[in-house]
XYZ file of C-alpha atoms in Angstrom:
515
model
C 149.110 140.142 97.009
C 149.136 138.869 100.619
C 146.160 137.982 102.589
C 147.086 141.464 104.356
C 146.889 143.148 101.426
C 142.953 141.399 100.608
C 142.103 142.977 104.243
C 141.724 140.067 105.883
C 140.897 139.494 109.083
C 144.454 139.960 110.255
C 144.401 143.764 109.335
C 142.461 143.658 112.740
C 144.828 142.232 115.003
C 147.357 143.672 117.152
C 150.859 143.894 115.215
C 152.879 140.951 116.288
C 149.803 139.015 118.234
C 150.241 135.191 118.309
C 147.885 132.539 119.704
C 149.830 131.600 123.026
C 150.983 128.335 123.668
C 149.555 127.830 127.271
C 145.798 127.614 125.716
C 146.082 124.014 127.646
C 143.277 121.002 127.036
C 139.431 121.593 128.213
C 138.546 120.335 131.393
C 142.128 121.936 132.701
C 143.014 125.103 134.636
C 142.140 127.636 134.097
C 139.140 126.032 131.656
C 139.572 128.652 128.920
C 138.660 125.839 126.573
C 135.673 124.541 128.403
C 135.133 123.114 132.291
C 134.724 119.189 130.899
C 137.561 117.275 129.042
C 134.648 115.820 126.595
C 131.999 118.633 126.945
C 128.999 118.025 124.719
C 130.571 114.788 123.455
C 129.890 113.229 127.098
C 126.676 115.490 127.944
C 124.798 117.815 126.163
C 124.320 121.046 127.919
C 121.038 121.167 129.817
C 117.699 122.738 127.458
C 116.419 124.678 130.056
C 113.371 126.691 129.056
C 112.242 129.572 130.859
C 108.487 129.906 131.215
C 105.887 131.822 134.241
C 102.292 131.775 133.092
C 100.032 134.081 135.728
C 98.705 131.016 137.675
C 100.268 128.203 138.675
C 98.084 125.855 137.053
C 98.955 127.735 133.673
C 102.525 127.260 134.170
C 101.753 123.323 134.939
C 100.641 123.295 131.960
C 103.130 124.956 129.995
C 106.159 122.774 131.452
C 104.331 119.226 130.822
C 104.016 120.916 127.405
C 107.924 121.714 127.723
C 108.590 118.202 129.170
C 107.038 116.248 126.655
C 109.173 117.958 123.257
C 112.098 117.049 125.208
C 112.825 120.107 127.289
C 115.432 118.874 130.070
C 115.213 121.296 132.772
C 112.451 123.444 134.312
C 113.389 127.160 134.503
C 110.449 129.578 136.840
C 109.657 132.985 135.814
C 107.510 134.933 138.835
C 105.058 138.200 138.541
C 106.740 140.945 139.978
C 104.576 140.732 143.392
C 106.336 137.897 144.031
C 109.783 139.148 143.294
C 109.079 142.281 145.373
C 107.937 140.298 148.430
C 103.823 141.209 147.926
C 100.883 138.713 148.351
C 98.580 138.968 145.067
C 96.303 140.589 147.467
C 98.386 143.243 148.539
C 97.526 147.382 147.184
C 100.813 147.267 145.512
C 100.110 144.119 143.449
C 97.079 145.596 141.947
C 97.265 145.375 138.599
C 100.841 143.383 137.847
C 99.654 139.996 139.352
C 100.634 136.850 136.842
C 101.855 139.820 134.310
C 105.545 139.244 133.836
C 105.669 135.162 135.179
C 103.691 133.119 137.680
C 101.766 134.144 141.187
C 103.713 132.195 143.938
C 101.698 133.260 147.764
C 101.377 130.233 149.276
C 102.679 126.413 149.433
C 98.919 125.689 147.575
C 100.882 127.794 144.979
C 104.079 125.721 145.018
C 101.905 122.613 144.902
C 100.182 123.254 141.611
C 103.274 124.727 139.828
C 105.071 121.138 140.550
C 101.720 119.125 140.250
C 102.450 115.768 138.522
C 106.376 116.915 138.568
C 109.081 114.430 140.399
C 110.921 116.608 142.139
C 113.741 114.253 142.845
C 113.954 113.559 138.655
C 114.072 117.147 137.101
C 116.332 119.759 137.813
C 114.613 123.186 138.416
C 116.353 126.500 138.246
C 114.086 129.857 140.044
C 114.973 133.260 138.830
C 114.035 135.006 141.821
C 116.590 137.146 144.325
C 115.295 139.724 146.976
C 112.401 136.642 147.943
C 114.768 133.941 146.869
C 114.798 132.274 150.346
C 111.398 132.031 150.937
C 111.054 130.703 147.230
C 113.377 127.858 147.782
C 111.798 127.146 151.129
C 108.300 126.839 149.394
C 110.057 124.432 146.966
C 111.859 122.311 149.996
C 108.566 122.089 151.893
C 106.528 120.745 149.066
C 109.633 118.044 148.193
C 109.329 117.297 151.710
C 105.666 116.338 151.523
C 105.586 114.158 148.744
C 108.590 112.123 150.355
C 111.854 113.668 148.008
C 114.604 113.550 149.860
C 116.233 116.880 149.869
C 119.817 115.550 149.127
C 118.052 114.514 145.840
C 117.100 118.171 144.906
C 118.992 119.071 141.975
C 118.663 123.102 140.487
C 119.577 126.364 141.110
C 117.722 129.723 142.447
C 119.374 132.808 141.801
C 119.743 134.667 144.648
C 121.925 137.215 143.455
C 120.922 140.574 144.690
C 123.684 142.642 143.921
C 122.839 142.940 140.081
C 119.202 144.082 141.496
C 120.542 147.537 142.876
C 122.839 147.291 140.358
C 121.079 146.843 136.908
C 117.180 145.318 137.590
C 115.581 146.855 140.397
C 113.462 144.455 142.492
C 115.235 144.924 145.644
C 113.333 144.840 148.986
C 115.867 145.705 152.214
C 118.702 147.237 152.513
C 121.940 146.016 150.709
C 123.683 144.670 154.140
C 120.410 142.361 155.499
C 120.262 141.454 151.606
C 123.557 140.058 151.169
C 123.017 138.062 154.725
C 119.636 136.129 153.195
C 122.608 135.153 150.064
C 124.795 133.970 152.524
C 121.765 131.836 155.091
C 121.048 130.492 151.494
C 124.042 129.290 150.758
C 124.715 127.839 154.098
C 121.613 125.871 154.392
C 122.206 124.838 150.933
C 125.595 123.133 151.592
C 124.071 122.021 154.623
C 120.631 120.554 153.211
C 120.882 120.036 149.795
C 123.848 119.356 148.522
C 122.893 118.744 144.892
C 121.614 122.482 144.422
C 122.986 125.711 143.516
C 122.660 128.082 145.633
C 123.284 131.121 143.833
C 123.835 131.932 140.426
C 125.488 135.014 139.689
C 123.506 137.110 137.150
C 125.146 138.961 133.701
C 122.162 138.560 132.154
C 120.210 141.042 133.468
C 123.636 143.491 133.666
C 123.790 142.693 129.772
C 120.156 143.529 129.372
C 120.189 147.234 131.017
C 122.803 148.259 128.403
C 126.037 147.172 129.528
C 128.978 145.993 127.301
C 130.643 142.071 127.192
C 132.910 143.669 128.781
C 131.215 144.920 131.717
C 129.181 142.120 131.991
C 131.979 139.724 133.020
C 133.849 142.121 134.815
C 130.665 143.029 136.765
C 129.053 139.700 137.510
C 132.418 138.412 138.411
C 133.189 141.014 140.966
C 129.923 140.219 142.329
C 130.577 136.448 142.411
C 133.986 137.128 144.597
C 131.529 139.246 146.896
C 129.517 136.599 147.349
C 132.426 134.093 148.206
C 133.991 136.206 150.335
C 131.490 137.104 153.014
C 130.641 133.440 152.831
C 133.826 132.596 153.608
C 133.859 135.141 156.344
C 130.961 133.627 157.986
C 132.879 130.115 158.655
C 131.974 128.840 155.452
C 134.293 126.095 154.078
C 134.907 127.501 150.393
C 135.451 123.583 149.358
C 131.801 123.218 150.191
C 129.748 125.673 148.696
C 132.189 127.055 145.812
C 131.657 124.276 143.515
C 128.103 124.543 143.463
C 128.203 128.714 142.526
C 126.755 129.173 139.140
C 126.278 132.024 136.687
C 123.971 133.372 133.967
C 124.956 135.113 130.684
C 123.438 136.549 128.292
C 124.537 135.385 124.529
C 124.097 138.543 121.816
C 124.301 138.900 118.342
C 128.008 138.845 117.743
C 129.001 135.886 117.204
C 132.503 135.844 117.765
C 132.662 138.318 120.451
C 129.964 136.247 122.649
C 132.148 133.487 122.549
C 135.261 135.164 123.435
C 133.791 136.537 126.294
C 132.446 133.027 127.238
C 136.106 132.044 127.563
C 138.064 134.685 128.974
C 135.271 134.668 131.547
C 136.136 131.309 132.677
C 139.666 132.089 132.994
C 139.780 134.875 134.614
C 136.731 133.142 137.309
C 139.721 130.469 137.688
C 142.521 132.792 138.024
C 140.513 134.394 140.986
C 139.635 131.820 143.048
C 142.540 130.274 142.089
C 145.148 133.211 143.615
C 142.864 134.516 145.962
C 141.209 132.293 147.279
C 143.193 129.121 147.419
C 140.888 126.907 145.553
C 141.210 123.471 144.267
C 140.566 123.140 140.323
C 136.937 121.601 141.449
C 136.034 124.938 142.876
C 137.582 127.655 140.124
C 135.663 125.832 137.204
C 132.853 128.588 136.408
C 129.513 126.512 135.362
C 126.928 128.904 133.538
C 123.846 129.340 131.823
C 123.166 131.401 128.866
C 119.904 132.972 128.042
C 119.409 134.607 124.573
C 118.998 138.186 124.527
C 115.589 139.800 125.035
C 116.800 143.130 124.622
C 117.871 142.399 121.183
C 114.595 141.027 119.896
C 112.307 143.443 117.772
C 108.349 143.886 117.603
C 109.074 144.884 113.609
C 109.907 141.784 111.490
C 109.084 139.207 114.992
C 110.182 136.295 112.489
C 113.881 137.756 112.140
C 114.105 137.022 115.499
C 114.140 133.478 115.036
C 117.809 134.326 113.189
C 119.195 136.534 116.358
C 117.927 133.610 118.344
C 120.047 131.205 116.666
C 122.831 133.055 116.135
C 122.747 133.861 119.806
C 122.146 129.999 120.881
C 125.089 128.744 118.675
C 127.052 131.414 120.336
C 126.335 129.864 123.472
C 126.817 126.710 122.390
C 130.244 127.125 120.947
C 131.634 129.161 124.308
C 130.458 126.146 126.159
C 127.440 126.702 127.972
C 125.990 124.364 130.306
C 122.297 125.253 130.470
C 121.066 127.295 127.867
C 117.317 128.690 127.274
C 116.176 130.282 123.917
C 113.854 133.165 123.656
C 110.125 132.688 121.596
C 110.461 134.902 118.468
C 107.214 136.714 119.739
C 108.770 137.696 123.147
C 109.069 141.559 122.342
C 105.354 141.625 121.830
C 103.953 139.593 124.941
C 104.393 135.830 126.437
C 105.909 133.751 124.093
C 102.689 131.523 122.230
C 103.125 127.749 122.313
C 104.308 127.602 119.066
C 107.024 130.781 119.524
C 108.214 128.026 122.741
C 108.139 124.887 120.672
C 110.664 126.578 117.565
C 112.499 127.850 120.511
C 113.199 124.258 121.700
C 113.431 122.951 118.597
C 116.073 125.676 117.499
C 118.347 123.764 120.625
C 117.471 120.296 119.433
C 118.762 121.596 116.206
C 121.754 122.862 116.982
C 122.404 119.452 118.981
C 121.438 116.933 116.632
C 121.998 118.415 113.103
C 124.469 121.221 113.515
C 127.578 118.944 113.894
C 128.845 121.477 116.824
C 128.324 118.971 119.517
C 131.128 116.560 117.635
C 133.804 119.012 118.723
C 135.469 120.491 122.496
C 136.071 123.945 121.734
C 135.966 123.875 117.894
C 137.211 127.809 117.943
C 139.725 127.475 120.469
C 143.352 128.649 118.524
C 141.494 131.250 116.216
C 143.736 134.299 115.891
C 140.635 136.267 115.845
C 138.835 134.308 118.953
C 142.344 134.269 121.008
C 143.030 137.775 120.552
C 139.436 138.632 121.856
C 139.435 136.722 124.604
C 142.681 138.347 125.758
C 141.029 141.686 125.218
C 138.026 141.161 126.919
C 139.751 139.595 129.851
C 142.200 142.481 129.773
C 138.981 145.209 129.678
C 137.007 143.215 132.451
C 140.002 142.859 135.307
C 140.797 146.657 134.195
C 137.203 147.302 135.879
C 137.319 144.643 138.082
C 140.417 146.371 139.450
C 138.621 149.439 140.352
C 135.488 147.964 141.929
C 138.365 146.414 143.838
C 139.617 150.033 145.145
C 136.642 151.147 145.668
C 135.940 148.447 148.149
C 134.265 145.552 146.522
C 131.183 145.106 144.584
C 128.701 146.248 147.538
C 130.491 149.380 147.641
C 130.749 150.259 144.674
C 127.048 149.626 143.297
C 126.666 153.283 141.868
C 130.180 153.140 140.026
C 128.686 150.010 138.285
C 124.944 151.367 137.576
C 126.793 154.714 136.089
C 129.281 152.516 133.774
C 126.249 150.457 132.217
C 124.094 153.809 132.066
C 126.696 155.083 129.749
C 127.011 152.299 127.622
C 123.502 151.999 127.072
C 123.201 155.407 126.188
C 126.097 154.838 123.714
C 124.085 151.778 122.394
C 120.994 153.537 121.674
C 123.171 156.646 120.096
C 124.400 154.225 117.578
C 120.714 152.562 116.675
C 119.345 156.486 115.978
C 122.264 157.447 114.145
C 122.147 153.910 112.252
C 125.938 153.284 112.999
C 124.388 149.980 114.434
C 122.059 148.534 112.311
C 119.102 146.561 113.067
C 117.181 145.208 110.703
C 113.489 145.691 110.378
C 113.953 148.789 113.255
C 116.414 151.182 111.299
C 117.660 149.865 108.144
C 115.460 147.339 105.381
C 112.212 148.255 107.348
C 109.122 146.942 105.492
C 105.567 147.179 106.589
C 105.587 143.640 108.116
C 104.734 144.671 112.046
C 103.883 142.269 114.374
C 100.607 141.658 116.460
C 101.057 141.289 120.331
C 99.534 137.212 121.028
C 96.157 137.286 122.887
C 97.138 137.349 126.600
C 95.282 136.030 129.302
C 92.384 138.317 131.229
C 95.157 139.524 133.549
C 91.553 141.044 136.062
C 90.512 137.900 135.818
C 93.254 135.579 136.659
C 94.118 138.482 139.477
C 90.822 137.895 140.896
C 90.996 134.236 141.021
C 94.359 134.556 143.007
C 93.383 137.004 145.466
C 90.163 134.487 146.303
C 92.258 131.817 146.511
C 95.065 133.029 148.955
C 91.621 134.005 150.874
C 90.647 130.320 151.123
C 94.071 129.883 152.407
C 93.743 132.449 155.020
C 90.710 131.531 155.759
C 91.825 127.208 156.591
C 94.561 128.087 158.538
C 95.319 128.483 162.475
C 96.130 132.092 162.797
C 97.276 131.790 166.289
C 100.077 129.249 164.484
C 100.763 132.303 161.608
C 101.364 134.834 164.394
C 103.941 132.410 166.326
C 106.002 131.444 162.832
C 105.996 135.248 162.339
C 107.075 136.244 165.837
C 110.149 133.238 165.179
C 110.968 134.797 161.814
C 111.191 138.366 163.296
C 113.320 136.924 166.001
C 115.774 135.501 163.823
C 116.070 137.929 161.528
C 116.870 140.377 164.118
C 120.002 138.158 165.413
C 122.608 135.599 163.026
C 121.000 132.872 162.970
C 119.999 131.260 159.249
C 116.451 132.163 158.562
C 115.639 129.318 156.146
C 114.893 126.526 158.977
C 112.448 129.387 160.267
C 110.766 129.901 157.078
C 110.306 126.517 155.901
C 108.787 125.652 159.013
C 106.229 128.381 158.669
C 105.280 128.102 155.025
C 104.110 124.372 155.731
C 101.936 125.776 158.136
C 100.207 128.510 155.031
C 102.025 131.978 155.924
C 102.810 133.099 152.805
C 105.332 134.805 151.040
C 104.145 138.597 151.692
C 103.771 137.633 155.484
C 106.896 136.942 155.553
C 108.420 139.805 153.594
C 106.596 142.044 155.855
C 107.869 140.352 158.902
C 111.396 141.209 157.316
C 111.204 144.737 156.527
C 109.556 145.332 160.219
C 112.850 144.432 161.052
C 115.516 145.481 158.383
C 113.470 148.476 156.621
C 113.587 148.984 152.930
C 116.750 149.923 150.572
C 116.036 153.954 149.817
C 117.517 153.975 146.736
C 120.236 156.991 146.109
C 119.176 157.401 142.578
């Protein structure tokens, strides 16, 4: 009997497939095998936890908590008022201030997130988009004031709006006025602070609504060449902002799979910028992070998730992340407890000090069954990538996109009822063990205690000053010039983030979503 006849793995493959012989060394083009010749056995990848506690002094907290178990990067979550543009006071805050992350309103805020924090000696990643330059200009002006130089900045915000009309939703203006904040971003980033990244191109959240690995790469990537190409329209050298474009994945339960499409994504990220764009190797290495996924955690059984975590993180870890973050087991019932963020950590610390992975550079890389999906997952993604392409680019075709991952995550869910996709605890080996949402914090209270604070603000301040920042940031926004100069200067002076986000939509409007 031949291992074809036990029904192997090879009963799975393509007839007549064969690892290739151009897999190459990692650290070459195009970096199927990994962006660094040594990977984890010159650095580790960055243990970047994610963490937004209502107030800032909460989330100060939380990160020296972070900081001293060994955490290596700081990673911002923000309440949705200040990922839609809305002081804490505002009507349409009410209720959903310091719910989903931390209350950012004012540079006081900015102050007490960092408090006790060297700027210059931890990197800091912001997931925040439609706001994103006012959010990096709140973090510049504070660096500024306690004497960091701003070439020593090191981090990443995410500014990538595209996957908001496409998959999340906090949008603010229309898509053209969007995409020129990414691109003032960028500029002043390659201008200013050369150490930080100045976008990072989100599949995590198109992951998250439902889409497939697939779609994912082929989605975030076609945004990414968006993003480089008005940039490069705009007089941008690509040499000097393309190395420092970053992306975000999300790592799922299958195993193999996740790292397949770790690789192919990397290659076919080269191959682009490579052929199209006439980059140097430096430039067409792709450089992500990897967040476990929240989508896949369950409120029944909340311990299994510390095994989807792991699974998830080694995933990551063997498709050669360079920042990764692990989810608290207790996430699908609230904000992750201290202790749900300490095994989280721990489960990285794990995997890098026990596992043995870390020994290796690209331990799975000439695995019939991790080659052949990495050619099929390329193959599927540049198969969509090709049709965003006739359809005019990834701004164009934003509803082609949202209707793809609508569809898959309608198939997804079809599969849980129907059990074809089991998941344990929520449809198959279900026991009574249900899990009990953490006590959160008094979200009235903590809402109050912003709102009088950002009143104090208002209150110190030279209005006459606020109304002449305001009139400059109208001004510029209504011509080309890059608004981030504008904005720093006015947040030193305590107009805050809504103030500013007004000022904007006075003069670009809103995005009136087709859907």
């Amino acid at each position: 009997m031949t291992r074809r006849d036990e029904g192997s793995v090879y009963d799975r493959l393509p007839e007549g497939f064969r690892v290739g012989d151009d897999l190459g060394e990692p650290g070459d083009y195009p970096f199927t095998r990994g962006v660094h010749e040594t990977m984890y056995r010159g650095r580790l990848w960055t243990m970047r936890q994610y963490a937004g506690f209502g107030t800032a002094e909460e989330t100060n907290r939380r990160y020296h908590f972070l900081l001293g178990r060994g955490t290596t990067g700081l990673s911002v979550a923000f309440d949705l008022p200040t990922q839609m543009g809305f002081d804490s006071d505002a009507a349409m805050a009410a209720g959903e201030v310091g719910r989903v992350g931390v209350a950012i309103d004012s540079i006081a805020d900015m102050r007490t997130l960092f408090r006790g924090i060297d700027l210059g000696a931890v990197s800091c990643s912001m997931t925040i988009n439609a706001t994103a330059p006012i959010l990096l200009a709140l973090y510049t002006a504070v660096a500024d004031e306690t004497g960091v130089s701003r070439s020593e900045l090191r981090g990443t915000v995410q500014n990538d709006v595209l996957k908001e009309y496409i998959a999340r939703g906090t949008y603010i203006y229309p898509v053209e006025p969007s995409l020129r904040l990414v691109s003032d971003l960028i500029s002043f980033c390659s201008a200013e602070l050369p150490r930080w990244n100045a976008i990072s191109v989100s599949g995590y959240h198109i992951r998250e609504a439902g889409s497939t690995a697939a779609q994912e790469v082929a989605f975030t990537l076609s945004n990414g060449v968006e993003y480089v190409r008005r940039a490069v329209a705009r007089g941008e050298e690509l040499e000097d902002f393309a190395p420092r474009v970053s992306f975000f994945f999300a790592a799922h339960n299958n195993l193999f799979e996740e790292v397949a499409k770790f690789r192919a994504a990397r290659r076919v990220w080269a191959r682009i910028m490579k052929e199209r764009f006439g980059a140097t190797d430096r430039s067409c290495r792709l450089r992500f992070h990897t967040q476990t996924g929240g989508s896949t955690l369950t409120a029944q059984q909340p311990m299994n998730n510390v095994v989807r975590v792991t699974i998830q993180a080694l995933a990551a870890v063997l498709g050669g992340t360079q920042s990764l973050h692990t989810n608290g087991y207790d996430e699908a019932l609230g904000l992750p407890t201290a202790e749900a963020a300490a095994l989280a950590l721990g489960t990285q610390q794990i995997l890098a000090a026990e596992s043995g992975v870390t020994k290796w550079v690209d331990p799975l890389g000439g695995s019939f069954l991790v080659e052949h999906l990495t050619d099929r997952l390329e193959a599927e993604a540049l198969a969509r990538m090709t049709r965003i392409d006739e359809l005019g680019g990834a701004s164009a075709a934003i509803e082609f996109m949202r209707e793809e991952i609508h569809r898959a995550a309608y198939r997804h869910q079809l599969e849980i009822e129907s059990g074809e996709r089991v998941v344990v605890g929520l449809n198959r080996y279900r026991t009574d063990d249900t899990g009990e949402p953490p006590p959160g914090p008094d979200f009235r209270r903590l809402e109050a205690s912003q709102i009088a604070t950002l009143g104090e603000i208002r209150a110190a301040r030279d209005e006459a000053v606020v109304r002449g920042h305001l009139s400059r940031v109208r001004h510029v926004a209504a011509g080309d010039a890059n608004l981030l100069p504008a904005m720093i200067e006015a947040v030193k002076d305590g107009v805050t983030l809504g103030e500013i986000s007004d000022a904007l939509r006075d003069v670009w409007g809103t995005y009136d979503n087709p859907a």
